[in-house]
Coordinates of C-alpha atoms in Angstrom, one line a residue:
X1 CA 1.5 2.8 -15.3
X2 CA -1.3 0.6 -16.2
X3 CA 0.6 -0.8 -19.1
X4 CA 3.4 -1.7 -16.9
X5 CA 0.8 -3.7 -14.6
X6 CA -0.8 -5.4 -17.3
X7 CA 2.7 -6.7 -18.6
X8 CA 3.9 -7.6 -15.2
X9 CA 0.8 -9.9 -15.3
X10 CA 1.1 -11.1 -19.0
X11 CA 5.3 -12.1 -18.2
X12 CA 4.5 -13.9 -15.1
X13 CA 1.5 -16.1 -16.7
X14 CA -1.3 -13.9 -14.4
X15 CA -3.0 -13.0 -17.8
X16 CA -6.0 -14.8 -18.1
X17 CA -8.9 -14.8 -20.9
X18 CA -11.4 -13.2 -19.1
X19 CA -13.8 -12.5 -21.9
X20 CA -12.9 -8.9 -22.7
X21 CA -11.9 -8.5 -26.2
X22 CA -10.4 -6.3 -28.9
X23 CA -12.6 -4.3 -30.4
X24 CA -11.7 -3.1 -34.1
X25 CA -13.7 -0.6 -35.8
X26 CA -14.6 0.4 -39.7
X27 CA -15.4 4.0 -40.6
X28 CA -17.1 4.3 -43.7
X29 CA -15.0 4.6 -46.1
X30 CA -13.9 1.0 -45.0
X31 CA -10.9 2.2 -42.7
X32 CA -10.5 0.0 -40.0
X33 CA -9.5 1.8 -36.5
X34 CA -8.8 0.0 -32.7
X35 CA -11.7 0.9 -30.5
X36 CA -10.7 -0.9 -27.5
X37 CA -7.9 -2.8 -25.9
X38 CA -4.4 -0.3 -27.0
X39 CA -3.3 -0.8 -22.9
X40 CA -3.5 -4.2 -23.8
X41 CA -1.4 -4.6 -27.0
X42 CA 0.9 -2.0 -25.7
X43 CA 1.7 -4.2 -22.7
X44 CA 1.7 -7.5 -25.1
X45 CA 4.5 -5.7 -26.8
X46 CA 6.4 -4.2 -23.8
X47 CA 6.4 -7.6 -22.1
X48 CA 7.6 -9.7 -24.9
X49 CA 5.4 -12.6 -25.0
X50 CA 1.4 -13.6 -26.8
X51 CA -1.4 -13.6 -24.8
X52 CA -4.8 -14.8 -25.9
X53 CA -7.6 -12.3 -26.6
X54 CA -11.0 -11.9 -28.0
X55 CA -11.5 -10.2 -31.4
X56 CA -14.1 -8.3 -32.4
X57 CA -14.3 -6.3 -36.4
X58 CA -16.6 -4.7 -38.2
X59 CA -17.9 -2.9 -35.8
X60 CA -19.4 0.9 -36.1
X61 CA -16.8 3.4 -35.5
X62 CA -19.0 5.3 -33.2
X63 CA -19.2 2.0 -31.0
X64 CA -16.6 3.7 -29.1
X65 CA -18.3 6.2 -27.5
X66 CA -19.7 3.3 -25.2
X67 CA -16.7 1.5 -24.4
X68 CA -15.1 1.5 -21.1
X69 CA -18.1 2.9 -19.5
X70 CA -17.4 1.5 -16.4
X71 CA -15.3 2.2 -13.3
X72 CA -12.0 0.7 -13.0
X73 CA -12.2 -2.3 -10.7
X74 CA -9.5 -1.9 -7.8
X75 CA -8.0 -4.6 -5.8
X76 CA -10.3 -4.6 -3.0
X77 CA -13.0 -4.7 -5.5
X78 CA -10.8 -8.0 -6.9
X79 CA -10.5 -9.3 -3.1
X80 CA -14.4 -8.6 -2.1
X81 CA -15.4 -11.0 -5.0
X82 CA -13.2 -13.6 -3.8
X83 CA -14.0 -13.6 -0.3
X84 CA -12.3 -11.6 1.5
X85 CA -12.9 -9.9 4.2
X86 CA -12.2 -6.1 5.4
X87 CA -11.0 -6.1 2.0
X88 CA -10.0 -2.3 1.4
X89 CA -7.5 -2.4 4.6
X90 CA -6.4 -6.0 3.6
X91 CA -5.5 -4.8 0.1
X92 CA -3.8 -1.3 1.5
X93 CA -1.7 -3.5 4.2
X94 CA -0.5 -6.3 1.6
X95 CA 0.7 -3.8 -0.7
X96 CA 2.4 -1.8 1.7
X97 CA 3.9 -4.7 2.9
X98 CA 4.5 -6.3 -0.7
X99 CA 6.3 -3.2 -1.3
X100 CA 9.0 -3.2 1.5
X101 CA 9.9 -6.7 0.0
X102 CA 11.3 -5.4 -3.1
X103 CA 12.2 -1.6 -2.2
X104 CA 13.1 -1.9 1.4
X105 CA 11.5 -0.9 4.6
X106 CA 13.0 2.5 4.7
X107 CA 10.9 3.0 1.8
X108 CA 7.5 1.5 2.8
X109 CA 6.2 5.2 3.0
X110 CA 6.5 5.7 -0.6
X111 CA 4.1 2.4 -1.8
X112 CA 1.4 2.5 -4.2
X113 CA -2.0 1.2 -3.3
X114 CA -3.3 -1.0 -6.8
X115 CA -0.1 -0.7 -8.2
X116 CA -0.1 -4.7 -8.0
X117 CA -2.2 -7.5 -9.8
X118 CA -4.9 -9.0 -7.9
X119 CA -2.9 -12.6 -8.0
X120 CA 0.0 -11.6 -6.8
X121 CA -1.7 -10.0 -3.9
X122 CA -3.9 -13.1 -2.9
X123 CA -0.5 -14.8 -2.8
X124 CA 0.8 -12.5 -0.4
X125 CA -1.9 -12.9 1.5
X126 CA -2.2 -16.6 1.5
X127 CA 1.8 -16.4 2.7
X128 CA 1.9 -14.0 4.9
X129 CA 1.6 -15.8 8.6
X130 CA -0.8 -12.6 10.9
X131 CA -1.8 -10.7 8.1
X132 CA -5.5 -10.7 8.6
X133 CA -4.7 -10.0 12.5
X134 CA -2.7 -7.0 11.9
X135 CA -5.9 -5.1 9.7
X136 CA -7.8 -6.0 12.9
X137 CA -5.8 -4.4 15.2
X138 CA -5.4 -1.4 12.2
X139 CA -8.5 -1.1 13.1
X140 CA -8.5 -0.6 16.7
X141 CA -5.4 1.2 16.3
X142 CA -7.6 3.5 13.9
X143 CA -10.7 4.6 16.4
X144 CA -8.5 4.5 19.4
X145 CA -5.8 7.1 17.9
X146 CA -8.1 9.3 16.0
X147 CA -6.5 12.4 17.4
X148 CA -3.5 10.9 15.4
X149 CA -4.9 10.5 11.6
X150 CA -2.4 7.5 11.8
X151 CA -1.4 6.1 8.4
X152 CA -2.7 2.5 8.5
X153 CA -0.6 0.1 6.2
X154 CA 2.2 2.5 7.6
X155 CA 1.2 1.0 10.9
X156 CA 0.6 -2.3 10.3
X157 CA 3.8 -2.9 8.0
X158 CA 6.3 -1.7 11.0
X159 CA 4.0 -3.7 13.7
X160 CA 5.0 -6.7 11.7
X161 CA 8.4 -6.1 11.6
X162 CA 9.0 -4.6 15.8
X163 CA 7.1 -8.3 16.5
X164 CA 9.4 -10.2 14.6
X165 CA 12.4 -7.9 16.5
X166 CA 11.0 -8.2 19.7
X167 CA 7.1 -9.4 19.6
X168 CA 6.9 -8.1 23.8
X169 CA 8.9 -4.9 23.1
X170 CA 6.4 -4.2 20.5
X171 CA 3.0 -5.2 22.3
X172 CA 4.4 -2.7 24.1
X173 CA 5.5 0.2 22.3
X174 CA 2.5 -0.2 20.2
X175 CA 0.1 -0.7 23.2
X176 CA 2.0 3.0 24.9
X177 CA 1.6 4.9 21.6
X178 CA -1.9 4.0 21.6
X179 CA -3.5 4.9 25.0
X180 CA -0.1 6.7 26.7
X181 CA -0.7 5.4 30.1
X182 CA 2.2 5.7 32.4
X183 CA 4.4 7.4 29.8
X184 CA 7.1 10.1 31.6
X185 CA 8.4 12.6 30.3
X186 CA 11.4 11.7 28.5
X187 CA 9.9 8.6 26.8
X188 CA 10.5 8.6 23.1
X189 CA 6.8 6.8 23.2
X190 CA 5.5 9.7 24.6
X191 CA 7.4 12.4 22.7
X192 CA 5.8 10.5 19.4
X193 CA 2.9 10.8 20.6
X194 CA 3.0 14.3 20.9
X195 CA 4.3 14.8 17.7
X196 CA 1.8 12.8 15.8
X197 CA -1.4 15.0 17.2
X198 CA 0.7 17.7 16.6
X199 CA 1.3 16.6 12.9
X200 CA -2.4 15.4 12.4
X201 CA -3.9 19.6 11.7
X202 CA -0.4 19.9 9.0
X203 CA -1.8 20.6 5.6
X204 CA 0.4 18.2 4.0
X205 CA 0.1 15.5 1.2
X206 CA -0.5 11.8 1.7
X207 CA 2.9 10.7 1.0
X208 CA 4.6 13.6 3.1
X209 CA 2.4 12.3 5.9
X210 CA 3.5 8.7 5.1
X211 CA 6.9 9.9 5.7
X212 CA 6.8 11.5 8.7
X213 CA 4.7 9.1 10.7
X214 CA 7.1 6.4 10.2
X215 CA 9.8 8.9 10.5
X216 CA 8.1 9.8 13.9
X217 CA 7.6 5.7 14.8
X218 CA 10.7 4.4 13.6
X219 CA 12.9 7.1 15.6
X220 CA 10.7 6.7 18.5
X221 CA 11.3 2.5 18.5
X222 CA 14.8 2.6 18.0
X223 CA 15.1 5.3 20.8
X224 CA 12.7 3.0 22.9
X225 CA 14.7 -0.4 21.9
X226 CA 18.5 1.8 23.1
X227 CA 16.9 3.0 26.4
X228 CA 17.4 6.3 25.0
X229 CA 14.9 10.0 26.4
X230 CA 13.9 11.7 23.7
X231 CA 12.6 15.7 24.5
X232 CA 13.5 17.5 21.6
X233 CA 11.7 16.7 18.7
X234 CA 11.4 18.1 15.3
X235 CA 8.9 17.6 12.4
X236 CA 10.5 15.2 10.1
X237 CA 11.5 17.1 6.5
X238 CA 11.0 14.7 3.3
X239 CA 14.4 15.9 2.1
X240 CA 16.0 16.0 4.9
X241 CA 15.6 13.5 7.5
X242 CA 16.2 10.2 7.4
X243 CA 14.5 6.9 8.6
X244 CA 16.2 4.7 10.7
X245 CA 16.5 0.9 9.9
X246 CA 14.4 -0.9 13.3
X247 CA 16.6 -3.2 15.0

């Protein structure tokens, strides 16, 4: 919840003053009534520690029919105006990736894009060796699979763990998934590639899709890695099936 975020960022010192304040208001009959900034005193109080604010009183009760006007600023709004570039995939990828680090791989498909602060994802970033590389080749991946509707930060969070496995096994698994040249039949490459175009017209949710493309990828890599043929394949069931670890 938002709450949660903003005492995630309070606890770990990412709170800063950033000229938003507390808004109190007075009816009148001379009550006085919080017009703006309850997220933020809830999360001062579920994180345990003071943070420094702006106060404002006095003002009109009816002020708050004005306040928080404005559209929520997301983190690739947060990245842009820092400098980034390709900043809505680059956000996407780092917290998909940010994600796996504290809930596992076998969960990346489950992540939450914005569910991070803005700090902790420029430090990701700034440690994360190939990160602006892999949104790059998300990219290509992206116009050259479009039969696919592939899942981008579900792409670029298992290329950059098949290169750390085995960086010319993956250039080309990744590089046969893509364009299918010279795939036979029998190759687990080639039966995920069926079964992703096949997938792409599902009417299914964004998260069941999440699932079942890496599924799809992370069955067809460790069949690929064994030397295993792979003909019969089913659509992957969010209850059912199961995700194998890539090795």
């Amino acid at each position: 919840s938002h709450v949660q975020w903003l005492a995630r960022q309070m606890r770990s010192g990412d709170w800063k003053l950033n000229g938003e304040s507390i808004k109190i208001g007075r009816t009148p009959d001379g009550t006085d009534m919080l017009l703006d900034g309850q997220h933020r005193l809830e999360a001062c109080v579920v994180a345990g520690v003071p943070f420094t604010t702006l106060l404002v009183t006095g003002l009109p009760a009816d002020t708050q029919d004005t306040v928080d006007r404005g559209s929520a600023r997301t983190l690739a709004d947060a990245l842009t105006l820092d400098g980034y570039t390709n900043a809505s995939a680059l956000a996407a990828l780092a917290s998909a990736m940010l994600y796996t680090e504290s809930h596992g791989l076998s969960e990346l498909w489950q992540y939450r894009a914005n569910s991070l602060n803005p700090m902790e994802i420029r430090r990701f970033i700034d440690r994360t060796e190939g990160i602006r590389d892999l949104v790059m080749w998300g990219d290509s991946l992206k116009r050259k699979t479009r039969g696919m509707r592939l899942q981008m930060p579900i792409c670029g969070t298992l290329r950059y763990h098949t290169d750390r496995l085995d960086e010319q096994a993956s250039e080309t698994f990744w590089k046969r998934l893509t364009d299918g040249v010279g795939l036979e039949e029998g190759s687990p490459i080639l039966a995920a590639r069926n079964l992703l175009v096949a997938m792409s017209g599902d009417a299914i949710t964004t998260r069941e899709r999440r699932f079942a493309q890496q599924c799809v990828i992370s069955q067809a890599w460790d069949k690929y890695r064994k030397g295993k043929t792979w003909r019969h394949v089913a659509r992957p069931n969010i209850m059912r099936s199961v995700i194998p670890d890539l090795v």
